[in-house]
Coordinates of C-alpha atoms and ligand atoms in Angstrom, one line a residue:
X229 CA 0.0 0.0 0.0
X230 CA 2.0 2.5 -1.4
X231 CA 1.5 6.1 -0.1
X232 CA -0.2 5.4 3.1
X233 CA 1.3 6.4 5.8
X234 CA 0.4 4.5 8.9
X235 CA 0.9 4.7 12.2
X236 CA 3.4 2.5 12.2
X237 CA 5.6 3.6 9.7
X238 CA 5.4 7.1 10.8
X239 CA 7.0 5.6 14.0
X240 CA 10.1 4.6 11.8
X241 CA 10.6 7.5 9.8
X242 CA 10.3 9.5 13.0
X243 CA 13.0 7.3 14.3
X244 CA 15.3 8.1 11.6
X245 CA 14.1 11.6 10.8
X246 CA 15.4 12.4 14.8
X247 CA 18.8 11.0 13.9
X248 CA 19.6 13.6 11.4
X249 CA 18.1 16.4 13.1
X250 CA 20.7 15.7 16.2
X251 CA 23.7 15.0 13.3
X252 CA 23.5 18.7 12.6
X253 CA 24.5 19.6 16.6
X254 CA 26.8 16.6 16.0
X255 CA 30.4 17.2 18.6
X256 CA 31.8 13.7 19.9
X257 CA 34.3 11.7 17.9
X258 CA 33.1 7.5 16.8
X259 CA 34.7 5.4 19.6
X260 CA 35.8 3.9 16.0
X261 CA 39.4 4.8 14.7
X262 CA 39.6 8.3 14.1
X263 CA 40.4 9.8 10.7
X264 CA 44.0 10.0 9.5
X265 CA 45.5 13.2 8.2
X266 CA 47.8 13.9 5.8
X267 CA 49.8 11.3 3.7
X268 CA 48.9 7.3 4.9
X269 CA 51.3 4.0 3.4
X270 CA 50.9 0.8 3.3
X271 CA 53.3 -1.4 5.5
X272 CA 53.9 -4.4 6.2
X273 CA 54.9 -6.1 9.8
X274 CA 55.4 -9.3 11.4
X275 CA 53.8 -10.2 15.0
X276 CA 55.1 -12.5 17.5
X277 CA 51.1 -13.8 17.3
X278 CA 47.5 -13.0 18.0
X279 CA 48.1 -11.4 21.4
X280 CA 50.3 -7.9 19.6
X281 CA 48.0 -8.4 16.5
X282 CA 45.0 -7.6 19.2
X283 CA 47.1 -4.8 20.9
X284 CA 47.4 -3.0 17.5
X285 CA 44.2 -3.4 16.7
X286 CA 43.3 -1.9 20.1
X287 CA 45.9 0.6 19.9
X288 CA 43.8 2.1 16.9
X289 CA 46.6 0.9 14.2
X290 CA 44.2 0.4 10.7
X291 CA 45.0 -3.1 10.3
X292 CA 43.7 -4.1 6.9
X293 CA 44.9 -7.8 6.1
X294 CA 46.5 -10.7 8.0
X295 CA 48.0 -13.6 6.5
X296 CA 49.7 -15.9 9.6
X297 CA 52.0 -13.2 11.3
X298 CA 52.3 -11.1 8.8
X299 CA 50.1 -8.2 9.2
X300 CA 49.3 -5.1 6.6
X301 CA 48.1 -1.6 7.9
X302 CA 47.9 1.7 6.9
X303 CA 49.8 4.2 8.3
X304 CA 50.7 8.0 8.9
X305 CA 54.2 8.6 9.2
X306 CA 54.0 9.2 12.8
X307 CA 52.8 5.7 13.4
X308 CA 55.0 4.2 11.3
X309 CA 57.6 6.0 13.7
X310 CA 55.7 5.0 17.4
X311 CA 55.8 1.0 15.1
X312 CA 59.4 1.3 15.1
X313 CA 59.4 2.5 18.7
X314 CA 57.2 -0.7 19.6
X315 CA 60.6 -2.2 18.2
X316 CA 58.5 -3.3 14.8
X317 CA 60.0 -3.2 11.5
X318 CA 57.7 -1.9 9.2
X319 CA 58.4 -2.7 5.2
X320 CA 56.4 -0.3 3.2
X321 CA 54.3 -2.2 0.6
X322 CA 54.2 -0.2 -3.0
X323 CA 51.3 1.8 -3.6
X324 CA 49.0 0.4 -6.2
X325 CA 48.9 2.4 -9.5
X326 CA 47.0 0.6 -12.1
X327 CA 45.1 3.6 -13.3
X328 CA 42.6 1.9 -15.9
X329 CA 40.1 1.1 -14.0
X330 CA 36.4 2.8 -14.4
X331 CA 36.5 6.4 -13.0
X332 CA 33.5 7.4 -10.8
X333 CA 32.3 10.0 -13.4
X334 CA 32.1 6.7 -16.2
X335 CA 30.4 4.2 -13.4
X336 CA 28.2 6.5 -12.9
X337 CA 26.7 7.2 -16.4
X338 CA 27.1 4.2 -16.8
X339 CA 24.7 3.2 -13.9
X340 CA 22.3 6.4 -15.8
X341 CA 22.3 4.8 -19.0
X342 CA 21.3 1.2 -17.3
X343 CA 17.8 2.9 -15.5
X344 CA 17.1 5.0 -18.7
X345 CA 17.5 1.8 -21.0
X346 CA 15.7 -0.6 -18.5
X347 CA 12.7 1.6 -16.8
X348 CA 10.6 -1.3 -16.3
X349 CA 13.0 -3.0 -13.9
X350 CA 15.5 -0.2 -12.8
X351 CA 15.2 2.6 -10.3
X352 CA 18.1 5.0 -9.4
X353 CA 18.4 6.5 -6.1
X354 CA 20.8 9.2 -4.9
X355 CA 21.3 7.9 -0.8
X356 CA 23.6 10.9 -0.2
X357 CA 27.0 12.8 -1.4
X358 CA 30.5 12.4 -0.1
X359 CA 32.6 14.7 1.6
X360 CA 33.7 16.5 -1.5
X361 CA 30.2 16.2 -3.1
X362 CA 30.6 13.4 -5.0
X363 CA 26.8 11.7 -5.3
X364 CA 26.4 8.2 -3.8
X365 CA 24.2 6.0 -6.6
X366 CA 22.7 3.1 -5.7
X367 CA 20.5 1.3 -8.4
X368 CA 17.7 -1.0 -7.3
X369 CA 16.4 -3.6 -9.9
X370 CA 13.0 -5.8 -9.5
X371 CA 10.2 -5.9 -11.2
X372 CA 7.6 -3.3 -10.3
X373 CA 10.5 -0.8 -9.3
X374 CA 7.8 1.9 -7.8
X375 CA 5.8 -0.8 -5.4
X376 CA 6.5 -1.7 -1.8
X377 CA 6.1 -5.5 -2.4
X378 CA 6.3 -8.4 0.0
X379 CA 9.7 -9.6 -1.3
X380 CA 12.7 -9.4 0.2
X381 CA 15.4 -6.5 0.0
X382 CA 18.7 -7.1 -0.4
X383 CA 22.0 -5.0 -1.4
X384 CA 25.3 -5.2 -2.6
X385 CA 28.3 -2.8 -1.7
X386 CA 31.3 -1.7 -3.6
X387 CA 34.6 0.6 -3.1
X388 CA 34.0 1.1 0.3
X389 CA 37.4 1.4 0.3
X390 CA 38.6 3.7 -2.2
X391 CA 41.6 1.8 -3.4
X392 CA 39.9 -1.6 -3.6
X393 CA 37.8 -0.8 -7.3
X394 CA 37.4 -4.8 -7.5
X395 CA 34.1 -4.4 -6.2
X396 CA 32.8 -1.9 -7.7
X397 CA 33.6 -3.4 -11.1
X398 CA 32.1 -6.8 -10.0
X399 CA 28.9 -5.1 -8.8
X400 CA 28.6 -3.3 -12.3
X401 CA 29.0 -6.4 -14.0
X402 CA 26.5 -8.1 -11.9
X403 CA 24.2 -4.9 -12.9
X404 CA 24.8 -5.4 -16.7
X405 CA 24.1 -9.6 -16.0
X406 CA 20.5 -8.9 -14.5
X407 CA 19.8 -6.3 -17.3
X408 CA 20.7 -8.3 -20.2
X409 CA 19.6 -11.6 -18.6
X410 CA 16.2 -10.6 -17.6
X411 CA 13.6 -11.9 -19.5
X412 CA 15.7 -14.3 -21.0
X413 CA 17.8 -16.3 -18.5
X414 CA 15.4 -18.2 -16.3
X415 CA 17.2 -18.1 -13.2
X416 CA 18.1 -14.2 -13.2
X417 CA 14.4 -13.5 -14.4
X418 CA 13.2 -15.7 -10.6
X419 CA 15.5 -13.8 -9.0
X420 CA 14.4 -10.2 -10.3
X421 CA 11.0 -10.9 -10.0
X422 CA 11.0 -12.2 -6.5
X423 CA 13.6 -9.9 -4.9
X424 CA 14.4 -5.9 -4.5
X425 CA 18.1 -5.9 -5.4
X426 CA 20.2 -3.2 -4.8
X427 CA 23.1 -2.4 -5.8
X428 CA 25.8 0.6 -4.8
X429 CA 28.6 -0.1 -6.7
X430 CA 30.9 3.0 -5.1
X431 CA 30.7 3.8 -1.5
X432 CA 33.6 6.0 -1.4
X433 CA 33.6 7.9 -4.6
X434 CA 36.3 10.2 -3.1
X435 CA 39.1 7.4 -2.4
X436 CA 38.1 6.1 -5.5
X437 CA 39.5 9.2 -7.5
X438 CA 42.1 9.0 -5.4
X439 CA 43.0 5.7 -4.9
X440 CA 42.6 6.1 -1.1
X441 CA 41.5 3.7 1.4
X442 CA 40.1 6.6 3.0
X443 CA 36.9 9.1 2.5
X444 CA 38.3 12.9 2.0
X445 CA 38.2 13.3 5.6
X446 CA 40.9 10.4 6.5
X447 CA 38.0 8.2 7.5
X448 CA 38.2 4.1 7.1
X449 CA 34.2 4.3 6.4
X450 CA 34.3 0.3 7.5
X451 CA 35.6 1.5 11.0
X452 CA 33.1 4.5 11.6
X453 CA 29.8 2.7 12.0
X454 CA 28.3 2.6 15.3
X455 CA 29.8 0.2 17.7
X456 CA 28.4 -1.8 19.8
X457 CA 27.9 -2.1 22.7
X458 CA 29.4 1.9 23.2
X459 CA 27.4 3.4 21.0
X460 CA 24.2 1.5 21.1
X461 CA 22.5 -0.9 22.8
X462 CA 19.3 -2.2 21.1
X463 CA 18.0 -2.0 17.8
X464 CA 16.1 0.6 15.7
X465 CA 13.0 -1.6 16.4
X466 CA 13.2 -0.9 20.5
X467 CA 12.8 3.2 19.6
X468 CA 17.0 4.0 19.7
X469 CA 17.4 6.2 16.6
X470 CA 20.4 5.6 14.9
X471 CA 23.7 7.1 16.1
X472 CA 24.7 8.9 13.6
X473 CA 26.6 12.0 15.4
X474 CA 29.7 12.5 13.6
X475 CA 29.7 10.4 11.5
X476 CA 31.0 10.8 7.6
X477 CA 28.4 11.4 5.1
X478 CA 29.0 8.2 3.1
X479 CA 28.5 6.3 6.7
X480 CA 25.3 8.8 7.7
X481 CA 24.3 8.0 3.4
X482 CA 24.3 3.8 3.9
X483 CA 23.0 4.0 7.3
X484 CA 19.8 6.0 6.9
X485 CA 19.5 3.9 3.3
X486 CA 19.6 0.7 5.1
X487 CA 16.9 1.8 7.9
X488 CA 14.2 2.5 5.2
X489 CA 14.8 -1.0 3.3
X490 CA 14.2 -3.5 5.9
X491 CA 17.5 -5.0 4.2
X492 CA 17.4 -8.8 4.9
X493 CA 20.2 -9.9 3.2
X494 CA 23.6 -8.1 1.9
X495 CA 27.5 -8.2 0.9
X496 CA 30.0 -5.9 0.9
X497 CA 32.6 -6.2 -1.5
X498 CA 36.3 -5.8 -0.5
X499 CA 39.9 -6.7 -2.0
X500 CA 43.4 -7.4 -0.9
X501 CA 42.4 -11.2 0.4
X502 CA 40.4 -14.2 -0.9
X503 CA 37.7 -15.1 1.7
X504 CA 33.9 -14.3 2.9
X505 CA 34.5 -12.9 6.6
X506 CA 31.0 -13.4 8.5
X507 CA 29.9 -11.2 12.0
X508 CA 31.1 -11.0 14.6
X509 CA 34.1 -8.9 13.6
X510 CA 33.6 -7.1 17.3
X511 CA 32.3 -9.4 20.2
X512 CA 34.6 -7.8 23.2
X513 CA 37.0 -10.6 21.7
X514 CA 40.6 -10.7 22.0
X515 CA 41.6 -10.7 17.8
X516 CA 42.5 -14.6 16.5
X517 CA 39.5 -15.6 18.7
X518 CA 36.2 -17.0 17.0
X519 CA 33.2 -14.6 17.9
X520 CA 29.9 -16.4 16.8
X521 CA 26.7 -14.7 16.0
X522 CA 23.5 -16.3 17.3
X523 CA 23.1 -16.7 13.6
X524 CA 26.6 -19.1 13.7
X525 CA 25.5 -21.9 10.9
X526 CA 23.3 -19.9 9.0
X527 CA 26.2 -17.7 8.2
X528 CA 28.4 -20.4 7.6
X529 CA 26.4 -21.8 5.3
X530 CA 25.3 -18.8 3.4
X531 CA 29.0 -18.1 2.8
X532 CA 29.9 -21.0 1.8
X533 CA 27.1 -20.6 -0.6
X534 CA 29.5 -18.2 -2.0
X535 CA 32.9 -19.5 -1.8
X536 CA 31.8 -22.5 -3.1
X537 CA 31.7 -21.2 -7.0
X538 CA 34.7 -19.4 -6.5
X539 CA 37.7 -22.0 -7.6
X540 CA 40.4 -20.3 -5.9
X541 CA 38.6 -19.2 -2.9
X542 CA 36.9 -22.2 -2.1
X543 CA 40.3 -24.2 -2.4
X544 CA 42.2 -21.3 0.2
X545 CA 45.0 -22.8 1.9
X546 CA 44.7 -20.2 4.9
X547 CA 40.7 -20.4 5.1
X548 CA 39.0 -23.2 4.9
X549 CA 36.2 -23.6 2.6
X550 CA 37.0 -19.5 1.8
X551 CA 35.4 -18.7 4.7
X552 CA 36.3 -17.6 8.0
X553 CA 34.6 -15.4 11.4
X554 CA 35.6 -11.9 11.4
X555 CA 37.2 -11.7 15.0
X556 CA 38.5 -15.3 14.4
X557 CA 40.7 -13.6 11.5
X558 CA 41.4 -9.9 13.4
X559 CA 38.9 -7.4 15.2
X560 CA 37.2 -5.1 13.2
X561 CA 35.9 -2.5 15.3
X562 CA 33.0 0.0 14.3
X563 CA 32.5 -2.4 11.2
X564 CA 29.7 -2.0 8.8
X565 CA 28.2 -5.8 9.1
X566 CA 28.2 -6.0 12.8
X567 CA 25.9 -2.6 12.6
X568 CA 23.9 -4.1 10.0
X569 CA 23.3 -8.1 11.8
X570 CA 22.9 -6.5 15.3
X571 CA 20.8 -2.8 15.0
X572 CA 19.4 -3.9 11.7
X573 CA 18.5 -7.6 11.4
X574 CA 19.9 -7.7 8.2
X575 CA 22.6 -10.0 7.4
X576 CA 25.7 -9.1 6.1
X577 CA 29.2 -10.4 5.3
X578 CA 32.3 -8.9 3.9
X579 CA 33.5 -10.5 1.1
X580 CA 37.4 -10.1 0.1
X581 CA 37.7 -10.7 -3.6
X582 CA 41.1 -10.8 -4.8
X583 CA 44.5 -11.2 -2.7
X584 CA 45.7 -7.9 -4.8
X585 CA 43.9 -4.9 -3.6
X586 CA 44.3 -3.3 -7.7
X587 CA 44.9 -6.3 -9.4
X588 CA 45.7 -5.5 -13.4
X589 CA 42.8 -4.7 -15.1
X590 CA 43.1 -7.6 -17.3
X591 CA 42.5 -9.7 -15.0
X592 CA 38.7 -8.2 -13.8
X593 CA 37.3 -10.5 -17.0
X594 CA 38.9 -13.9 -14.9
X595 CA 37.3 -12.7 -11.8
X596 CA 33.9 -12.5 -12.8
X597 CA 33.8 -16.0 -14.0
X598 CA 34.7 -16.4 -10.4
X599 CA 32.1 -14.4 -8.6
X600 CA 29.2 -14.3 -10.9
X601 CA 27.9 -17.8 -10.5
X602 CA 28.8 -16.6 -6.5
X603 CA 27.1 -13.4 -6.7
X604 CA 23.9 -14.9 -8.5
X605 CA 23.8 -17.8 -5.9
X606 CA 24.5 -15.5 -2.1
X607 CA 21.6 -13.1 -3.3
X608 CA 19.4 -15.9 -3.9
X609 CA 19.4 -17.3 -0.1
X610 CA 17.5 -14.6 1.2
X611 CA 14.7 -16.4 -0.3
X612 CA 15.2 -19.9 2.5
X613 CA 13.4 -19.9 5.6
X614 CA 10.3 -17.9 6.5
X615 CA 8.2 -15.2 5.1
X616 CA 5.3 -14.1 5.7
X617 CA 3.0 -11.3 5.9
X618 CA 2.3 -8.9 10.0
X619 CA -1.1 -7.3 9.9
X620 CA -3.9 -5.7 11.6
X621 CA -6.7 -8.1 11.9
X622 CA -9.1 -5.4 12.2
X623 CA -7.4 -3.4 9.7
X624 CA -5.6 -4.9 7.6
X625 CA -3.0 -2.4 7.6
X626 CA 0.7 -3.7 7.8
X627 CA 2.5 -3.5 10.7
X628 CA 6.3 -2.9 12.1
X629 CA 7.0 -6.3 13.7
X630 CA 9.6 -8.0 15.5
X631 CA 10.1 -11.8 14.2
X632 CA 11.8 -13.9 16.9
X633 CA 12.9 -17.7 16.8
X634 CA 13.2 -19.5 19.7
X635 CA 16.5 -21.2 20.7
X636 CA 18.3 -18.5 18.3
X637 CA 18.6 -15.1 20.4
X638 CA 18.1 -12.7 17.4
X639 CA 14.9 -11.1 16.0
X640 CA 14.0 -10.0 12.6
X641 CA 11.8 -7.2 11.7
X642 CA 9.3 -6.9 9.0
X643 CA 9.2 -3.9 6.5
X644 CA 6.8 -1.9 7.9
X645 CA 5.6 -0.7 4.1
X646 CA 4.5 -4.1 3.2
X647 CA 4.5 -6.4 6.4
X648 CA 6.9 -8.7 4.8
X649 CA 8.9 -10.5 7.0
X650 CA 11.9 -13.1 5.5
X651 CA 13.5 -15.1 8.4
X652 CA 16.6 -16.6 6.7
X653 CA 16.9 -20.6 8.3
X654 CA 18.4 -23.7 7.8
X655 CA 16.6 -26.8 7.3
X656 CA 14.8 -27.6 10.9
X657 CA 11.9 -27.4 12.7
X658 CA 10.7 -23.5 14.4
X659 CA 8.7 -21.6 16.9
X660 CA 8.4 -18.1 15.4
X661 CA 6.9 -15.5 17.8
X662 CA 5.7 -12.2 16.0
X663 CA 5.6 -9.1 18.7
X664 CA 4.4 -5.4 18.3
X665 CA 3.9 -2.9 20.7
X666 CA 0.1 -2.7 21.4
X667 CA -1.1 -5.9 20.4
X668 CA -1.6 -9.5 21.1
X669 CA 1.9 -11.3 20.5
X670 CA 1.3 -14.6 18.6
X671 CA 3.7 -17.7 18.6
X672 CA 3.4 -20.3 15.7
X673 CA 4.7 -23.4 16.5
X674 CA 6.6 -26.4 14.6
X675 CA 7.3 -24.5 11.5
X676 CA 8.5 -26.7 9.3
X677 CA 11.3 -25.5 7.1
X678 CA 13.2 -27.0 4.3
X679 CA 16.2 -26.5 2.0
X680 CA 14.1 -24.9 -1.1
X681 CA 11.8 -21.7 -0.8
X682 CA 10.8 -20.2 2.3
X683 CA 7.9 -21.3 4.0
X684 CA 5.6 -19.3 4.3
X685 CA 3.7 -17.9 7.6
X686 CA 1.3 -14.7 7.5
X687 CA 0.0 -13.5 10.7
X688 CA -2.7 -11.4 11.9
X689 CA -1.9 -9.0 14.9
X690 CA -5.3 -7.6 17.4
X691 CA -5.0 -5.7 19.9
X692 CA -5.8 -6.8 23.3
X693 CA -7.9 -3.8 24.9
X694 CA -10.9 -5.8 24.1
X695 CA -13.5 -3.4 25.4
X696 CA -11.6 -0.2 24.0
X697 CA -11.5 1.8 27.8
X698 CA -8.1 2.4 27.7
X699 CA -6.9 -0.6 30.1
X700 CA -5.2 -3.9 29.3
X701 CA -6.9 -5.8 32.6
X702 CA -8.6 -8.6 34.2
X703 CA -12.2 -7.5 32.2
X704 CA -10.5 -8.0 29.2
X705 CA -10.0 -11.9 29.9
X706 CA -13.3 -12.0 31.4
X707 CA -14.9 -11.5 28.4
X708 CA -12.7 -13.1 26.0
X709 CA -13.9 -16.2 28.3
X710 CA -17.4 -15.4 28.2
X711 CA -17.1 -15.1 23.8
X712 CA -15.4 -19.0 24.5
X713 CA -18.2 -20.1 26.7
X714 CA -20.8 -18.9 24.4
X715 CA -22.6 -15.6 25.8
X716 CA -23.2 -13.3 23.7
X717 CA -20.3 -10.3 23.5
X718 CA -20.6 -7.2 22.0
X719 CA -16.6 -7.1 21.3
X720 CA -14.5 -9.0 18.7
X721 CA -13.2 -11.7 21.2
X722 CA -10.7 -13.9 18.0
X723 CA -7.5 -12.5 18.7
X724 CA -6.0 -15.1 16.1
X725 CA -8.2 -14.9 13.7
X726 CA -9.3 -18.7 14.1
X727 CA -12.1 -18.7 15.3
X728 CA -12.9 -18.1 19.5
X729 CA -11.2 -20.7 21.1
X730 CA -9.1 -21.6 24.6
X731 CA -5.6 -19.9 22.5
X732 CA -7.4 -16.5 22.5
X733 CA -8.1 -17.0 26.7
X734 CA -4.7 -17.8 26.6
X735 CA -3.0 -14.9 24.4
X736 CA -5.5 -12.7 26.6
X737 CA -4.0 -13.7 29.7
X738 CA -0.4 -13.3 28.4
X739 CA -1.0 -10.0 27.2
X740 CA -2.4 -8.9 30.6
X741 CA 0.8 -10.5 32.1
X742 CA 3.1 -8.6 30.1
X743 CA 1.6 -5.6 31.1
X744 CA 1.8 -6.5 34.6
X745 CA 5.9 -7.5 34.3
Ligands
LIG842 ZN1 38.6 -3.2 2.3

C-alpha cells in the first residue's frame, strides 16, 4: 500500500528523521578509529602472534589484512615512527597504480544509462553525497520498481574502500548480468522478479578518485559505524534512533538507506584477500578468537554458498572452505556488518575478492567468472526460511513487527511498508513468535522449514484492549472467556483470527501478564 502512511511507519521515519536532526549539533568523535590526516602507506609487519595483532588493533593501528604473522596496515608517518618504537619493523608495501580502471564519473553514467535503457525493472536512487560532493548512486532492480512489495530486499556494496575498485567493477558487471539476462535467462528473471536488489557499486567515490582507502576526511568508512555495545544498545526496532553523530556522510548515506529497506540480506565487497568474513568482527574478543553470531551456521552456510563457486577461494589454503569469522581472522571495530546483523536484522558479510587490492585490469574478465555464479547464488538465499505477511486483523493495515525464533537469540523485523517478514533458516523445525507494541503477540509453532523456498507464515496481529477503555486488565479476559463459553459479546473476542477458542483465553492472559511485568 503505497502512499499510506500508517501509524506504524510514521513511527520509523520519525525514528530516523530524529537521527539527522541531532547529526547537525553533532560534537563527539566515533569510539571507532579516528580519521587520518595527511599522507597514509601501506606497511607491512610481522607479529610475535594473535596477542600484539589484538594490541594493534586496540591501539587504533588500521590493520587491513593478516596472513599468519604477517600483518598489513595503513599508516601515517608518525605511526609508522611509534611501530618502530614498539621495536617493529615496518616494510612499506608499494602503492598500487594501475590507473585503468572505471573512473567514478564513467560508473556513474554508466549506472544512468542502465535505468534509462531498463525503466521497467530499474530505479536510481541518490542515498547521499560524499565529503567533497561526490553523489552516492545506488541502483535497485525488480520488477515493479515503484511498489513496496512483499519480497525481500537485499543490497550489494562496492569501493567502500577507495583503493579496492574490485568491487565496484564486479557489482557493475552483476548490474549489466541482470539487465541483459532478464527476460531471457530463467534463473536471473526468478531472481528479479521475487527480490528488490540493490546495488551501490561506489561507497567511497572520493578514495576512489584518489586511490585512497580513506573518505576525504581520513576516514576508514568500514571502521566508523556505530559500535556496539558503546554506541548503542538495542535495535532501531526498541525506539534508539540511529547514532549517527559524527559520523562521515558516506556512513550517515548507507546508514539511513539501510533503515528504510528493511535489508534482509547483503554483501560488501572488498579486496586485498580471498575469503567471505562473517559477523562478529567485534564481540569484546581478544583478535585470532572465534566470535559467533546467534546466527553461527546460518552464516556459515550462506558463505559458503559463496565460496563455493569461486575456484580459488573455495580451495584457500589459509581459510577453509574461503570462509572464516571476522574476529576469528582480526577485530574489526565500528565495522559496517556487525551494525547491520545486530541494529538492523539484516545480514551481512564482507566478502574479500582478490588477494591484490588493484589487481591489473586484465584480470577483472577472470574474476567475474569467479564471482558471478557466486554473486547470483548469495543473493538468492534470502529467499530460505520464512516469510510471511504482519497485519492488523481489524485493519488490515501492515504492521512494524519483531520476528523472533526460539532457541536462536536474534529477532528480525518486518518492513513496515508491506508487512513482509523473511527469516533466513536452515533446514529444521521452528517456533516463530511475532511481537508489536500494542497488540496480542502470537507464537506459531513447529514451523516446518526445508532446503528450497521459504515457508511461508502470514499473521494477523489484534489488539488486546478488548472493550476499548483504555486498560489492558482482568475484564479484558473475562470477556474473552465469556465469547469462548458462548454468551453473547458485543466485542471481537478472536485474537488469532481462528475462530474463538481456549488460544485466545490464553493470548489474553499473556498479554495482561506482560503488562503486569
Ligand atoms: Zn577493504
Amino acid at each position: 500500500m503505497p502512499g499510506l502512511d500508517g501509524p506504524v511507519r510514521i513511527r520509523r521515519r520519525a525514528m530516523i528523521a530524529i537521527a539527522c536532526i541531532l547529526v547537525l549539533a553533532a560534537s563527539p568523535v566515533p569510539s571507532a578509529a579516528g580519521p587520518r590526516s595527511g599522507p597514509v602507506q601501506v606497511v607491512e609487519i610481522t607479529v610475535s602472534g594473535p596477542q600484539a595483532l589484538d594490541a594493534l588493533v586496540r591501539g587504533g593501528y588500521d590493520v587491513s589484512g593478516v596472513r599468519g604473522t604477517r600483518v598489513t596496515l595503513y599508516a601515517t608517518p608518525e605511526e609508522v615512527e611509534q611501530l618502530r618504537q614498539e621495536g617493529y619493523a615496518p616494510v612499506a608495501v608499494p602503492p598500487a597504480v594501475e590507473k585503468a580502471y572505471q573512473s567514478y564519473d564513467s560508473l556513474v553514467q554508466a549506472l544512468q544509462s542502465a535505468a534509462a535503457d531498463h525503466p521497467e525493472i530499474c530505479r536510481l536512487k541518490k542515498l547521499g553525497a560524499s565529503v567533497m560532493g561526490r553523489d552516492l548512486w545506488a541502483i535497485l532492480v525488480t520488477d515493479n520498481p515503484d511498489a513496496e512489495e512483499d519480497e525481500p530486499e537485499i543490497k550489494y556494496i562496492g569501493a567502500m574502500h577507495g583503493d579496492e575498485t574490485v568491487g565496484a567493477e564486479m557489482c557493475m558487471r552483476l548490474l549489466d548480468l541482470l539487465l541483459t539476462e532478464y527476460g531471457n535467462d530463467g534463473r536471473v528473471t526468478a531472481l528479479v522478479n521475487t527480490t528488490a536488489l540493490w546495488i551501490l557499486p561506489v561507497m567511497n567515490p572520493d578514495g576512489l578518485e584518489t586511490v585512497s582507502r580513506y573518505n576525504a576526511d581520513g576516514f576508514d568508512l568500514n571502521r566508523s559505524f556505530p559500535v556496539y555495545p558503546d554506541d548503542f544498545t538495542e535495535p532501531l526496532f526498541h525506539g534508539v534512533p540511529p547514532d549517527l553523530a559524527s559520523r562521515p556522510p558516506e556512513v550517515v548515506a548507507v546508514i539511513q538507506w539501510t533503515l528504510e529497506n528493511s535489508f534482509v540480506l547483503s554483501a560488501n565487497f572488498h579486496s586485498g584477500d580471498l575469503v567471505v568474513n562473517y559477523p562478529y568482527d567485534d564481540d569484546g574478543k581478544p583478535s585470532g578468537v572465534d566470535a559467533p553470531t546467534p546466527d553461527d551456521a546460518l552464516f556459515k552456510n550462506i558463505s559458503r554458498r559463496y565460496s563455493i563457486h569461486n575456484e580459488p577461494m573455495w580451495n584457500s589454503t589459509q581459510f577453509p572452505d574461503g570462509i572464516t569469522n571476522g574476529s576469528a581472522w582480526y577485530t574489526v571495530r565500528g565495522g559496517m556488518q556487525d551494525w547491520n546483523y545486530r541494529y538492523a536484522g539484516c545480514n551481512e558479510v564482507t566478502i574479500e575478492l582478490s588477494t591484490t587490492k588493484r589487481p591489473a585490469p586484465t584480470v577483472l574478465d577472470a574474476l567475474w567468472e569467479d564471482n558471478s555464479q557466486s554473486m547470483l547464488s548469495y543473493a538468492e538465499a534470502c529467499h530460505i526460511g520464512v516469510r510471511g505477511l504482519v497485519t492488523d486483523k481489524a485493519t488490515g493495515e501492515p504492521l512494524w513487527a519483531e520476528v523472533r525464533v526460539t532457541g536462536i537469540d536474534h529477532p528480525v523485523y518486518t518492513d513496515p511498508d508491506a508487512g513482509d517478514y523473511h527469516r533466513m533458516l536452515l533446514p529444521g523445525r521452528y517456533a516463530l513468535k511475532y511481537v508489536v507494541p500494542g497488540y496480542v503477540a502470537r507464537t506459531v509453532k513447529d514451523i516446518a522449514v526445508g532446503s528450497g523456498q521459504a515457508r511461508r507464515v502470514d499473521v494477523k496481529l489484534a489488539q488486546p484492549d478488548i472493550n476499548r477503555d483504555g486498560k489492558v486488565d482482568a475484564a479484558d479476559v473475562q470477556l474473552v472467556i465469556n465469547a469462548v463459553l458462548g454468551l453473547d459479546v458485543p466485542y471481537d473476542c478472536d485474537l488469532d483470527g481462528g475462530g474463538v477458542t481456549a488460544t485466545d483465553v490464553q493470548l489474553i492472559v499473556n498479554a495482561v501478564l506482560d503488562k503486569l511485568q
